[in-house]
Coordinates of C-alpha atoms and ligand atoms in Angstrom, one line a residue:
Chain A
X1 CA 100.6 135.6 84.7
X2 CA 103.8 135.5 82.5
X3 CA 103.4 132.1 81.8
X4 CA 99.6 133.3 80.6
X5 CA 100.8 135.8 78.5
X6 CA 103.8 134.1 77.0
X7 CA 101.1 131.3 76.1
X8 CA 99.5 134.1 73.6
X9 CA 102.8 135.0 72.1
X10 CA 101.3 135.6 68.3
X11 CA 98.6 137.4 69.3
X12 CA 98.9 140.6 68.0
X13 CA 97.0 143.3 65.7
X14 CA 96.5 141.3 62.9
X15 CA 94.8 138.5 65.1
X16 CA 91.1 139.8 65.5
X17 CA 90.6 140.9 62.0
X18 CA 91.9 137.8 61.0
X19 CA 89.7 135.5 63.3
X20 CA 86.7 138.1 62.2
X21 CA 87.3 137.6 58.9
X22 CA 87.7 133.5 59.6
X23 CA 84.1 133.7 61.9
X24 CA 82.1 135.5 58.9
X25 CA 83.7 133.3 56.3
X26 CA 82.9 130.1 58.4
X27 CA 79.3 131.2 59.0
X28 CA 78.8 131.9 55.3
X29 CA 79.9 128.8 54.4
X30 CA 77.8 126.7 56.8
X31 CA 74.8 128.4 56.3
X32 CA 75.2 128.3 52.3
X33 CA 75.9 124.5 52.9
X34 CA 73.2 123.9 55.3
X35 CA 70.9 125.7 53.1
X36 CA 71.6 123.4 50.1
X37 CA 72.1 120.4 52.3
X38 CA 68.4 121.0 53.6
X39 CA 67.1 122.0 49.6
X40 CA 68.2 117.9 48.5
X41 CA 67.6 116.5 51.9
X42 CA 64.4 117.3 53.1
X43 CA 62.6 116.3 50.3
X44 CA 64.9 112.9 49.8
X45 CA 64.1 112.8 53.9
X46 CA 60.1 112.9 53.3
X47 CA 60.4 110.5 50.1
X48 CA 62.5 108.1 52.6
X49 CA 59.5 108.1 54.9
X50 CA 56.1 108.6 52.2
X51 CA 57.9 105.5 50.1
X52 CA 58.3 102.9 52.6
X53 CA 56.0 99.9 52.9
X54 CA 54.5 101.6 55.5
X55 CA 54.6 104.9 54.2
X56 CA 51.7 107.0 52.6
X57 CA 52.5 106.3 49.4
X58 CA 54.8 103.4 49.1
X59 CA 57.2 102.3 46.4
X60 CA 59.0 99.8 47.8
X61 CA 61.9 99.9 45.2
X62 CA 62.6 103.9 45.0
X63 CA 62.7 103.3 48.9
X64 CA 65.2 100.8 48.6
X65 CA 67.1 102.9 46.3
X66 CA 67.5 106.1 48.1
X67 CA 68.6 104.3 51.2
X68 CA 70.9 102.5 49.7
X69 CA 72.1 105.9 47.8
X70 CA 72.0 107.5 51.3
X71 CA 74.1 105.0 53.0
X72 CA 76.6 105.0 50.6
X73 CA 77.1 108.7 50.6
X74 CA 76.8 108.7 54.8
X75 CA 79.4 105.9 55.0
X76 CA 82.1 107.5 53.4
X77 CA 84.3 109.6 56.1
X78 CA 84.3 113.1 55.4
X79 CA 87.9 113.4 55.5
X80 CA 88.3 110.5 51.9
X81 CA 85.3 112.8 50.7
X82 CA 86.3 116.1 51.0
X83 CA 89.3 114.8 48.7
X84 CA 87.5 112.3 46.6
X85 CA 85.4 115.2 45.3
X86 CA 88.5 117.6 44.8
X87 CA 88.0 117.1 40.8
X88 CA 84.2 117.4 41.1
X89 CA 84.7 121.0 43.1
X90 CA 87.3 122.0 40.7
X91 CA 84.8 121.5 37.4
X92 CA 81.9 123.2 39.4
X93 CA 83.6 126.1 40.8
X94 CA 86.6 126.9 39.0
X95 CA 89.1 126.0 42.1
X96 CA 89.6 123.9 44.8
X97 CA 90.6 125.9 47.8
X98 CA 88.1 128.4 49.3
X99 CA 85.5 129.6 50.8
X100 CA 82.9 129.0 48.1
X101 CA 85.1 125.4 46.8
X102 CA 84.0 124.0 50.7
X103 CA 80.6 124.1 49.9
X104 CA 80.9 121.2 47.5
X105 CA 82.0 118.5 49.6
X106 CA 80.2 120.1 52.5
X107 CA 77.0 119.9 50.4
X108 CA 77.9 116.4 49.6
X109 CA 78.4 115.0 52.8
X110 CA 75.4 116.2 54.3
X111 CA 72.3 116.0 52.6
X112 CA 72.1 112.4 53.2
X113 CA 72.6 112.9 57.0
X114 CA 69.9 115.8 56.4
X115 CA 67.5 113.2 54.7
X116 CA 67.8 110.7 57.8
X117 CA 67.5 113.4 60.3
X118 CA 64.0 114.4 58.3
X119 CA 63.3 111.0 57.9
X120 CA 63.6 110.1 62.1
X121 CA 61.5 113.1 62.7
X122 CA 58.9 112.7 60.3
X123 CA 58.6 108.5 61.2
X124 CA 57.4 109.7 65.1
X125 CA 54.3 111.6 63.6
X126 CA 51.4 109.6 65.4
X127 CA 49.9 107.0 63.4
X128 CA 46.5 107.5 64.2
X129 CA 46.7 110.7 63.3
X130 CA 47.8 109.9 59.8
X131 CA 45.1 107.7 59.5
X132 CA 42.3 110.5 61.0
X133 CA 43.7 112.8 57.5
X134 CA 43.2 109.4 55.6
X135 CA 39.9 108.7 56.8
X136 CA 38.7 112.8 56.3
X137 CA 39.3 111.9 52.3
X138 CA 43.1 113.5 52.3
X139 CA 45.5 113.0 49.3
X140 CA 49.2 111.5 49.8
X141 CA 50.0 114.7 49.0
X142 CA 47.8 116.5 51.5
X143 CA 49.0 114.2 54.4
X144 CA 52.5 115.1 53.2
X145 CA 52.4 119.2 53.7
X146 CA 49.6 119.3 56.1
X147 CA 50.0 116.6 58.3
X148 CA 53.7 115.1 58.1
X149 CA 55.4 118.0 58.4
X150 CA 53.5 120.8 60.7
X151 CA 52.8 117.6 63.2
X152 CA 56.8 117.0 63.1
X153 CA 58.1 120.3 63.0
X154 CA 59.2 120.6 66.3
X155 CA 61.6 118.0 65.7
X156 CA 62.1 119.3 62.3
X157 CA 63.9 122.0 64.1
X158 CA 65.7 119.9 66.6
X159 CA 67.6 117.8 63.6
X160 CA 67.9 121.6 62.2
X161 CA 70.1 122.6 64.9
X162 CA 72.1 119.4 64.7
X163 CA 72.5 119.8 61.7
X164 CA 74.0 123.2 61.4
X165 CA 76.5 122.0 64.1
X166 CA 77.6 119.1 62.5
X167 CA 78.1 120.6 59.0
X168 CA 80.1 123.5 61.1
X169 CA 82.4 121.1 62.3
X170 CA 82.7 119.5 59.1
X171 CA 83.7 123.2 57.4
X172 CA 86.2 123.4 60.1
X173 CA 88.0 120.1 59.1
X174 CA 87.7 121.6 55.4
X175 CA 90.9 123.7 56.7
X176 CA 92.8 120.7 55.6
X177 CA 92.3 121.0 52.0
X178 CA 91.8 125.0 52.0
X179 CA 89.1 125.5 52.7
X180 CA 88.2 129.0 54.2
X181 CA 87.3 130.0 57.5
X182 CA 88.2 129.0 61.2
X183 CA 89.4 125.6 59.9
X184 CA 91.7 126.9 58.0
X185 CA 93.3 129.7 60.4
X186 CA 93.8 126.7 63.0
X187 CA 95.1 124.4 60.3
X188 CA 97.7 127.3 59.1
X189 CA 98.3 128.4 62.5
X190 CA 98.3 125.9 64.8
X191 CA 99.3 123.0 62.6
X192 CA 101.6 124.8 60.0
X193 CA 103.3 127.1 62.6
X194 CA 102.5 125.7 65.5
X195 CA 101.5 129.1 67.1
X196 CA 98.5 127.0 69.5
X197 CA 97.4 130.2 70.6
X198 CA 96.2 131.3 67.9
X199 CA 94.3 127.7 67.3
X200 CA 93.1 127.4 71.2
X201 CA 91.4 131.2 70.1
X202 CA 89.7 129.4 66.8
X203 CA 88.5 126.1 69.3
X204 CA 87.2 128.7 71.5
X205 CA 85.2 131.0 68.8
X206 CA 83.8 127.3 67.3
X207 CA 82.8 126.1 70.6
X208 CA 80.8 129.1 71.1
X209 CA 79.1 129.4 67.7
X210 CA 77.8 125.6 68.5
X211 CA 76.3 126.5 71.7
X212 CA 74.6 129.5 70.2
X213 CA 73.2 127.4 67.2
X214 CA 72.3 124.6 69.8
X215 CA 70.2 127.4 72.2
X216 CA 68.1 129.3 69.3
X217 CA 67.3 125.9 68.1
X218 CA 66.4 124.3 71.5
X219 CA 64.1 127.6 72.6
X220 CA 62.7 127.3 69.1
X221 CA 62.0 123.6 68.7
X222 CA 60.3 123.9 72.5
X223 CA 58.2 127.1 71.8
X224 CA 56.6 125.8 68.5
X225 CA 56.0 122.5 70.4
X226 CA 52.2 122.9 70.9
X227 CA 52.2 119.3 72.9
X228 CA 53.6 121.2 75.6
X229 CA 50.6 122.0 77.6
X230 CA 52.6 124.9 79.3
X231 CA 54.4 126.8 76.2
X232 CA 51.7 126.3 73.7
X233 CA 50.7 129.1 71.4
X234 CA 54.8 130.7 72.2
X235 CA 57.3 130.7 69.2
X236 CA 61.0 132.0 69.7
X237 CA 60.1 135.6 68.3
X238 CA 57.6 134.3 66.4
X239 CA 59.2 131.8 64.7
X240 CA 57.6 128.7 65.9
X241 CA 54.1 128.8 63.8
X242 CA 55.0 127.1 60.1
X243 CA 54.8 129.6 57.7
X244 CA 52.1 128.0 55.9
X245 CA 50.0 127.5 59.0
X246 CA 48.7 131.1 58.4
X247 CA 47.0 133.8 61.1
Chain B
X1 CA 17.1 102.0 51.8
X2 CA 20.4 100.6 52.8
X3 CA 23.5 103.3 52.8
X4 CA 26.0 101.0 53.8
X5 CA 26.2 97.2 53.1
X6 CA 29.1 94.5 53.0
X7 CA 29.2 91.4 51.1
X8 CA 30.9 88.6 51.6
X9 CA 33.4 90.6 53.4
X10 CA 36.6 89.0 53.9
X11 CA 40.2 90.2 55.6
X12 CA 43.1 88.1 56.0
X13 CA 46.3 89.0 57.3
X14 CA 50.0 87.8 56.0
X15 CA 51.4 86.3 59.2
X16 CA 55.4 86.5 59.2
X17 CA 55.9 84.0 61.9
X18 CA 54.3 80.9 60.3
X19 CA 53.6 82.3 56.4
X20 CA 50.1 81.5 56.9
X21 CA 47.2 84.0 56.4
X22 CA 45.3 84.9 59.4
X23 CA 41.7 85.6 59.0
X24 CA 40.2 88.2 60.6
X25 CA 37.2 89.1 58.9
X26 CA 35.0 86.2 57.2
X27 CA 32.6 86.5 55.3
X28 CA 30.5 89.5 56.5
X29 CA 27.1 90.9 55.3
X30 CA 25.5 93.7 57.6
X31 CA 23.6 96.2 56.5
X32 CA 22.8 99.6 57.7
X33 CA 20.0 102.0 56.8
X34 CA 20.1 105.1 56.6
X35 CA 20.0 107.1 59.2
X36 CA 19.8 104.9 61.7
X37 CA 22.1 103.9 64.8
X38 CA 23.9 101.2 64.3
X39 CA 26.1 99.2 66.6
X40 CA 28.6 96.4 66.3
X41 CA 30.2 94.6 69.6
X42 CA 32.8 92.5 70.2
X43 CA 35.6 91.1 72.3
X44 CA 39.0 92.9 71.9
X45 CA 40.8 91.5 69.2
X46 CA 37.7 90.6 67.4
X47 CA 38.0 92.6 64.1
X48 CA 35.9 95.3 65.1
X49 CA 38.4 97.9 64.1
X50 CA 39.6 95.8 60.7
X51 CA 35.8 95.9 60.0
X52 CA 35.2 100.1 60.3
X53 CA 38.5 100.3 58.4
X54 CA 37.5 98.0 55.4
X55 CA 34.0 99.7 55.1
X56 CA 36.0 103.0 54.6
X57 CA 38.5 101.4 52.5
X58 CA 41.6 102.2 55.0
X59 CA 42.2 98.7 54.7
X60 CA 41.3 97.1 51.4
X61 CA 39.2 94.2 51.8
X62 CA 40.8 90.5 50.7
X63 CA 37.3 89.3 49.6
X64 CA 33.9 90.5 49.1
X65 CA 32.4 93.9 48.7
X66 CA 31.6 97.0 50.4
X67 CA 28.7 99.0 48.9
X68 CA 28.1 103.0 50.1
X69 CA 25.1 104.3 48.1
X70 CA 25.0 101.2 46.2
X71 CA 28.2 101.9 45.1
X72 CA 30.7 99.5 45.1
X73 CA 33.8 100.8 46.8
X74 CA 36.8 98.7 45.0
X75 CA 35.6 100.3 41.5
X76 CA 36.4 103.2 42.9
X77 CA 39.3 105.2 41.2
X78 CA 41.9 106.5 43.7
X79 CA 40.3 110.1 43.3
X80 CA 36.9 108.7 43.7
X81 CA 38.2 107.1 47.4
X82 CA 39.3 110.2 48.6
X83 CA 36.1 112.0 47.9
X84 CA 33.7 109.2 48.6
X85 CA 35.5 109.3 52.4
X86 CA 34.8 112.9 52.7
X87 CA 31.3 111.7 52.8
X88 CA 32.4 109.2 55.6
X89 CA 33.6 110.9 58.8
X90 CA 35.1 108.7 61.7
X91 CA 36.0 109.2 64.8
X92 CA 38.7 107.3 66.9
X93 CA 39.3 105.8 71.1
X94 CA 42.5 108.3 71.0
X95 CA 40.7 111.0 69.5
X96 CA 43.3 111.4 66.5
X97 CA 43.2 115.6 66.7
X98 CA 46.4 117.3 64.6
X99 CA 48.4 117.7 68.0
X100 CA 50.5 121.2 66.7
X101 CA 46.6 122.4 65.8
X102 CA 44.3 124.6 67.7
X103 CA 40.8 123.0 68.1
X104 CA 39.5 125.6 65.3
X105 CA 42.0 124.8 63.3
X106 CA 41.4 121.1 63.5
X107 CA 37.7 121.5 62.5
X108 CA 39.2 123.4 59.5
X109 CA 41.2 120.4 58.6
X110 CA 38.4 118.7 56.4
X111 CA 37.4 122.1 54.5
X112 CA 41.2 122.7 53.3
X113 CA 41.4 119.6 51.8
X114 CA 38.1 120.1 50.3
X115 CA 39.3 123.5 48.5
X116 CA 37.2 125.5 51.0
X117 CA 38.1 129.3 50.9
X118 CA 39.8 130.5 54.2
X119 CA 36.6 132.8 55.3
X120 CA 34.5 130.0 54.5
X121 CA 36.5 127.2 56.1
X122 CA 36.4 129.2 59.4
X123 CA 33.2 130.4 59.7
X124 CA 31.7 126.7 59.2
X125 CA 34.5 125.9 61.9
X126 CA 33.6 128.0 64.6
X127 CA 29.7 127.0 63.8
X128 CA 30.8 123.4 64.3
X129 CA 32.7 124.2 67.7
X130 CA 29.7 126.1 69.0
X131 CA 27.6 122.7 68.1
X132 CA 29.8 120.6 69.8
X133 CA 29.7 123.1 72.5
X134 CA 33.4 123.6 72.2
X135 CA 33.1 127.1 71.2
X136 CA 35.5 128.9 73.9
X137 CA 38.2 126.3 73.2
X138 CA 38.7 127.2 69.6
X139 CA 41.8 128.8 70.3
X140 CA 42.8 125.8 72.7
X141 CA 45.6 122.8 71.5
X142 CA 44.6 119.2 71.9
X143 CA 47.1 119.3 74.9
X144 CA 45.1 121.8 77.0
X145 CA 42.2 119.5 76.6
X146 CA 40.0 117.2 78.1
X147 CA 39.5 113.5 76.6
X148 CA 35.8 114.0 76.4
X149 CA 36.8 117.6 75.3
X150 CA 39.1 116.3 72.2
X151 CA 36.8 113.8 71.9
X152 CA 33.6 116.8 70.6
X153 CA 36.4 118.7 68.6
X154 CA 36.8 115.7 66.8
X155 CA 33.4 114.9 66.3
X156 CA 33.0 118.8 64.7
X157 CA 35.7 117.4 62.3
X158 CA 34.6 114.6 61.2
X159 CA 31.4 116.2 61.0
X160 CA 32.6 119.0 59.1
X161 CA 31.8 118.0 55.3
X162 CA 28.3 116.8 56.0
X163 CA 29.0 113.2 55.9
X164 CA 26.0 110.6 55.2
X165 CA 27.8 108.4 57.7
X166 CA 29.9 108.5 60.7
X167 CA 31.9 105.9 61.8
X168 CA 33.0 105.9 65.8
X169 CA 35.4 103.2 66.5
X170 CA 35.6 103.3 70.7
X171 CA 35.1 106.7 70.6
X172 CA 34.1 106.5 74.6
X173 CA 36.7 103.8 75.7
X174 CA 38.6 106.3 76.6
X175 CA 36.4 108.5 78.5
X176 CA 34.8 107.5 82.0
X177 CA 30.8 107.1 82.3
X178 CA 29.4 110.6 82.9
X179 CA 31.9 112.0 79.5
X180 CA 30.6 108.9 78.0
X181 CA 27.1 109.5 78.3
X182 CA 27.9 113.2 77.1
X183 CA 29.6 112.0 74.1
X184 CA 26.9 109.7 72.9
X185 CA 24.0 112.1 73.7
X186 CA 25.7 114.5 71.4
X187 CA 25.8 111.3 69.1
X188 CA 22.1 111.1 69.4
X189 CA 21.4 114.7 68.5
X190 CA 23.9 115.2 65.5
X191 CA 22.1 111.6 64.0
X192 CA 18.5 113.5 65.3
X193 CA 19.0 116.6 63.9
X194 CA 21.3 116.0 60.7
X195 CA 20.2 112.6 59.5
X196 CA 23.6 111.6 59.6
X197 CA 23.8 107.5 60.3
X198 CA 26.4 106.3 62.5
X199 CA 28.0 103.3 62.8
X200 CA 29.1 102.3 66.5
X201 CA 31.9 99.9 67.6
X202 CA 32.2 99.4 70.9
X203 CA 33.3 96.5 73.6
X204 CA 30.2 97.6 75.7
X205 CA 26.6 96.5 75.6
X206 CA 26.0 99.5 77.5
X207 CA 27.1 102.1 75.4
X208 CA 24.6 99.5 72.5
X209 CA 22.0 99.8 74.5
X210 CA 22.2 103.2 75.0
X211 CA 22.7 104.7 71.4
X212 CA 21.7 102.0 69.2
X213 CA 18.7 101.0 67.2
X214 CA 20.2 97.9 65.7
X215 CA 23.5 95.5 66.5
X216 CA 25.7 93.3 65.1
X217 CA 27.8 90.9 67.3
X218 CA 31.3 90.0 66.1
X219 CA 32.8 87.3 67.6
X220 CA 36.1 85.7 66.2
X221 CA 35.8 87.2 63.0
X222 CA 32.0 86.4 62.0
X223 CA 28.8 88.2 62.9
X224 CA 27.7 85.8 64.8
X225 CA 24.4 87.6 65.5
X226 CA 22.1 90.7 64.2
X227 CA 19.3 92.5 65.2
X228 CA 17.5 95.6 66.8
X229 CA 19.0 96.2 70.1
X230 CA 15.9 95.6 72.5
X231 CA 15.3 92.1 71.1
X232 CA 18.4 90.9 71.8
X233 CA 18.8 92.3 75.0
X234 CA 15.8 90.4 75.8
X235 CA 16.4 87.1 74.0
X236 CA 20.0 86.5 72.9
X237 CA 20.5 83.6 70.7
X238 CA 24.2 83.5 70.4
X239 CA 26.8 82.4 73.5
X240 CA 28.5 85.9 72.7
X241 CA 25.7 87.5 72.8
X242 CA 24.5 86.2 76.0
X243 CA 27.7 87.2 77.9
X244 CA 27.6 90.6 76.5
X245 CA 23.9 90.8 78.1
X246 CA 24.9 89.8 81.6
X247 CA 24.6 92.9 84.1
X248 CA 28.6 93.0 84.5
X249 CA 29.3 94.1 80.8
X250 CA 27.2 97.6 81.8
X251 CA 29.1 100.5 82.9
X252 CA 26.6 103.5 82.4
X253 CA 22.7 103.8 82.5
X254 CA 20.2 105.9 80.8
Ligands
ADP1 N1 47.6 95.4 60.0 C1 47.5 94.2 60.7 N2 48.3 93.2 60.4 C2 48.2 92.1 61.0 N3 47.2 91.7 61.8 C3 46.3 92.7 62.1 C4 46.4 94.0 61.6 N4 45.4 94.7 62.1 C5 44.7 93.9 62.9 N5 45.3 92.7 62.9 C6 44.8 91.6 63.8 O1 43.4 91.4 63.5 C7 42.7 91.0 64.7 C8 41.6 92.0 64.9 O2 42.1 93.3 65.2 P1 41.1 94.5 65.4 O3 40.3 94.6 64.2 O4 41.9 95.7 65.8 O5 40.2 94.0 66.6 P2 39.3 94.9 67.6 O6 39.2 96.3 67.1 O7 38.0 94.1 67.6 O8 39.9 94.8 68.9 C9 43.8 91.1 65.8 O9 44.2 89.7 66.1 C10 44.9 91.8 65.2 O10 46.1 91.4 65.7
MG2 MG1 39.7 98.1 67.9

């Protein structure tokens, strides 16, 4: 029991406001990133799959361009990137250190590992049924937003949720080049000072917003999954019908 | 008059393996009147399914012409295609419903890409359903359906536009011999009552014999025979034919 308490030596008053403060910041700054990372991706993710030569619409070179783009941008460890782009965030935002100066790297490094994730969802939408909208006299376009999507959004959701995690994680290791949020306390903290309590509290908060992300996107993925014979017609509050799909 | 015809058809394939086209349609003139039934048979593998697909330009032909109306197809502007197949419904062995759609919404399908307004769209929806006899599943997903069951939503869809043909590529290949026999007699009426001329490909002389007034038999990528159905059920000139005729090929009866 000493040994317990002597373990969260630096805890004191300041410690909850400050992880508070870390949690909002943190959630901000991944939702702001995922946000943008899903505004470039998702439609670089649908061009990935319409252009390919066996895509609706295929342009064989634009598809050989964006991939290569993307796998430039996804082979470059987030750790060289967040720094590499220090001069880029510093001309967009002012400063380099942060809350809103994460969101540039953040926003860098993940809307090519949005794109792929959009693109592996939107490759398992059943062929034939691509070729039943072709056959009913559909447009590219019209396969695109009424066939591609609504038939993959269940797994549109599923790369959601990963998503959101992974660019959390990422924000975290922003800490390094001050960045705001958790990261940063357990950077200063733990690293800096080496009061590990205070960084074990951090772990602890981060572990648990993953697992919350991972559940509301798991329950939400399944209940809009109308190929489940036993949850079809359900939607996590609602949520699971594509806004477009109307009534 | 003719409503579909094919001339010259040709389809050839780039093999990988040995850089050599394959061919798997050659040279292939049929031609169907309107509003009859016609069918065309053949072993797996025998270009059936290129065939249906070149006639409705999902696969562009390598030689020859297709003519809908006495219209040539490959004239046809990109724009043109898309409308000229809304006058072309098909129908598929795996059914092909929009799996994250309710039946209704399925039949609507066709009408939103036509511009349809919503209260139009679904009121000619649920009228299709009811044809089909599907209406108490409108509110059903593909998954909580039967194959014969998908099978009728999907003929409501294809149906949905008032198409002058209908192309069924194994529709019932799927389905056993009593959901067969429904399938096809629902077939029979929508041709009956609509006018509509469908195009049959099957593996089974029975489901020929059944539906069709005339038949084409495609055997390693030629038609190697035509003509009304009961004629060459009695007298088949070809070898294909003549297997396809023997009493083990049948799997439902009138
Ligand atoms: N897209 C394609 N690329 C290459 N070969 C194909 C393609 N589609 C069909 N084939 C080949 O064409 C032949 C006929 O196929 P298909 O028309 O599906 O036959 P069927 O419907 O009569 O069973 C088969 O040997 C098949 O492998
Ligand atoms: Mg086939």
């Amino acid at each position: 029991m000493d040994n317990f308490i002597s373990f969260f030596e630096h805890v004191n008053e300041n410690t909850l406001p400050m992880l508070w403060e870390g949690t909002l910041a943190t959630i901000y700054i991944t939702f702001l990133s995922s946000l943008l990372a899903y505004v470039a991706g998702l439609p670089l993710g649908v061009l990935l799959v319409v252009t390919s030569k066996v895509g609706v619409h295929p342009i064989v070179w634009l598809n050989k361009l964006l991939g290569f783009i993307v796998n430039i941008l996804r082979s470059v460890p987030f750790l060289i990137l967040l720094i590499a782009v220090l001069p880029l965030t510093r001309a967009i935002i002012g400063t380099t250190i942060g809350t809103k100066a994460t969101v540039v790297p953040l926003f860098i490094a993940s809307f090519p590992f949005v794109a792929r994730l959009v693109e592996a969802s939107l490759i398992e939408v059943n062929e034939g049924v691509i070729e039943a909208a072709w056959s009913m006299g559909s447009t590219p376009f019209q396969i695109i937003y009424k066939v591609l999507i609504p038939e993959a959004l269940p797994s549109l959701i599923n790369g959601a949720a990963i998503a959101v995690t992974t660019i959390l994680s990422y924000s975290a290791m922003s800490g390094i080049v001050g960045g705001g949020g958790l990261g940063d306390i357990a950077i200063r903290y733990g690293y800096h000072r080496y009061e590990t309590d205070i960084m074990f509290l951090t772990v602890i908060e981060l572990v648990v917003i993953v697992q919350i992300i991972q559940a509301i996107g798991e329950r939400w993925a399944k209940g809009s999954d109308k190929r489940l014979k036993l949850v079809a017609g359900r939607g996590l509050f609602g949520l699971g019908r594509a806004p477009w799909a109307g009534e | 008059m003719n409503i579909l015809r094919t001339e010259h058809l040709k389809k050839t394939f780039p093999e990988a393996t040995s850089g050599q086209d394959s061919c798997v349609l050659d040279d292939i003139n049929i031609s169907i009147e309107q509003g009859e039934t016609y069918g065309i048979i053949g072993r797996s593998g025998a270009g059936k399914s290129t065939l249906v697909r070149c006639i409705n330009f999902l696969e562009r032909p390598t030689g020859g012409e297709v003519y809908f109306e006495g219209k040539a197809m490959s004239a046809l502007p990109k724009a043109g295609l898309y409308k000229t197949r809304q006058s072309m419904g098909m129908i598929f062995q795996q059914f092909n419903l929009l799996e994250q759609r309710t039946a209704l919404k399925n039949v609507r399908y066709p009408m939103e890409i036509a511009g349809w307004s919503k209260k139009d769209a679904d009121a000619r929806a649920e009228e299709l359903l009811e044809l089909v006899n599907m209406g108490d599943k409108k509110k059903s997903y593909p998954s909580q359906l039967s194959g014969g069951q998908r099978q009728r939503v999907a003929i409501a869809r294809a149906i949905a536009l008032n198409p002058k043909v209908l192309l069924c590529d194994e529709a019932t290949s799927a389905l056993d011999p009593e959901t067969t026999k429904g399938v096809l007699d629902l077939l029979n009426e929508i041709n009956r009552k609509y006018g509509i001329t469908i195009v049959i490909i099957t593996h089974e002389m029975s489901v020929i014999e059944y539906i069709c007034d005339r038949v084409a038999i495609l055997d390693d990528s030629r038609v190697v025979e035509e003509g009304p159905v009961l004629s060459i059920l009695k007298n088949p000139q070809s070898e294909t034919g003549k297997s396809f005729v023997k009493p083990e090929f049948r799997r439902i009866r009138g």
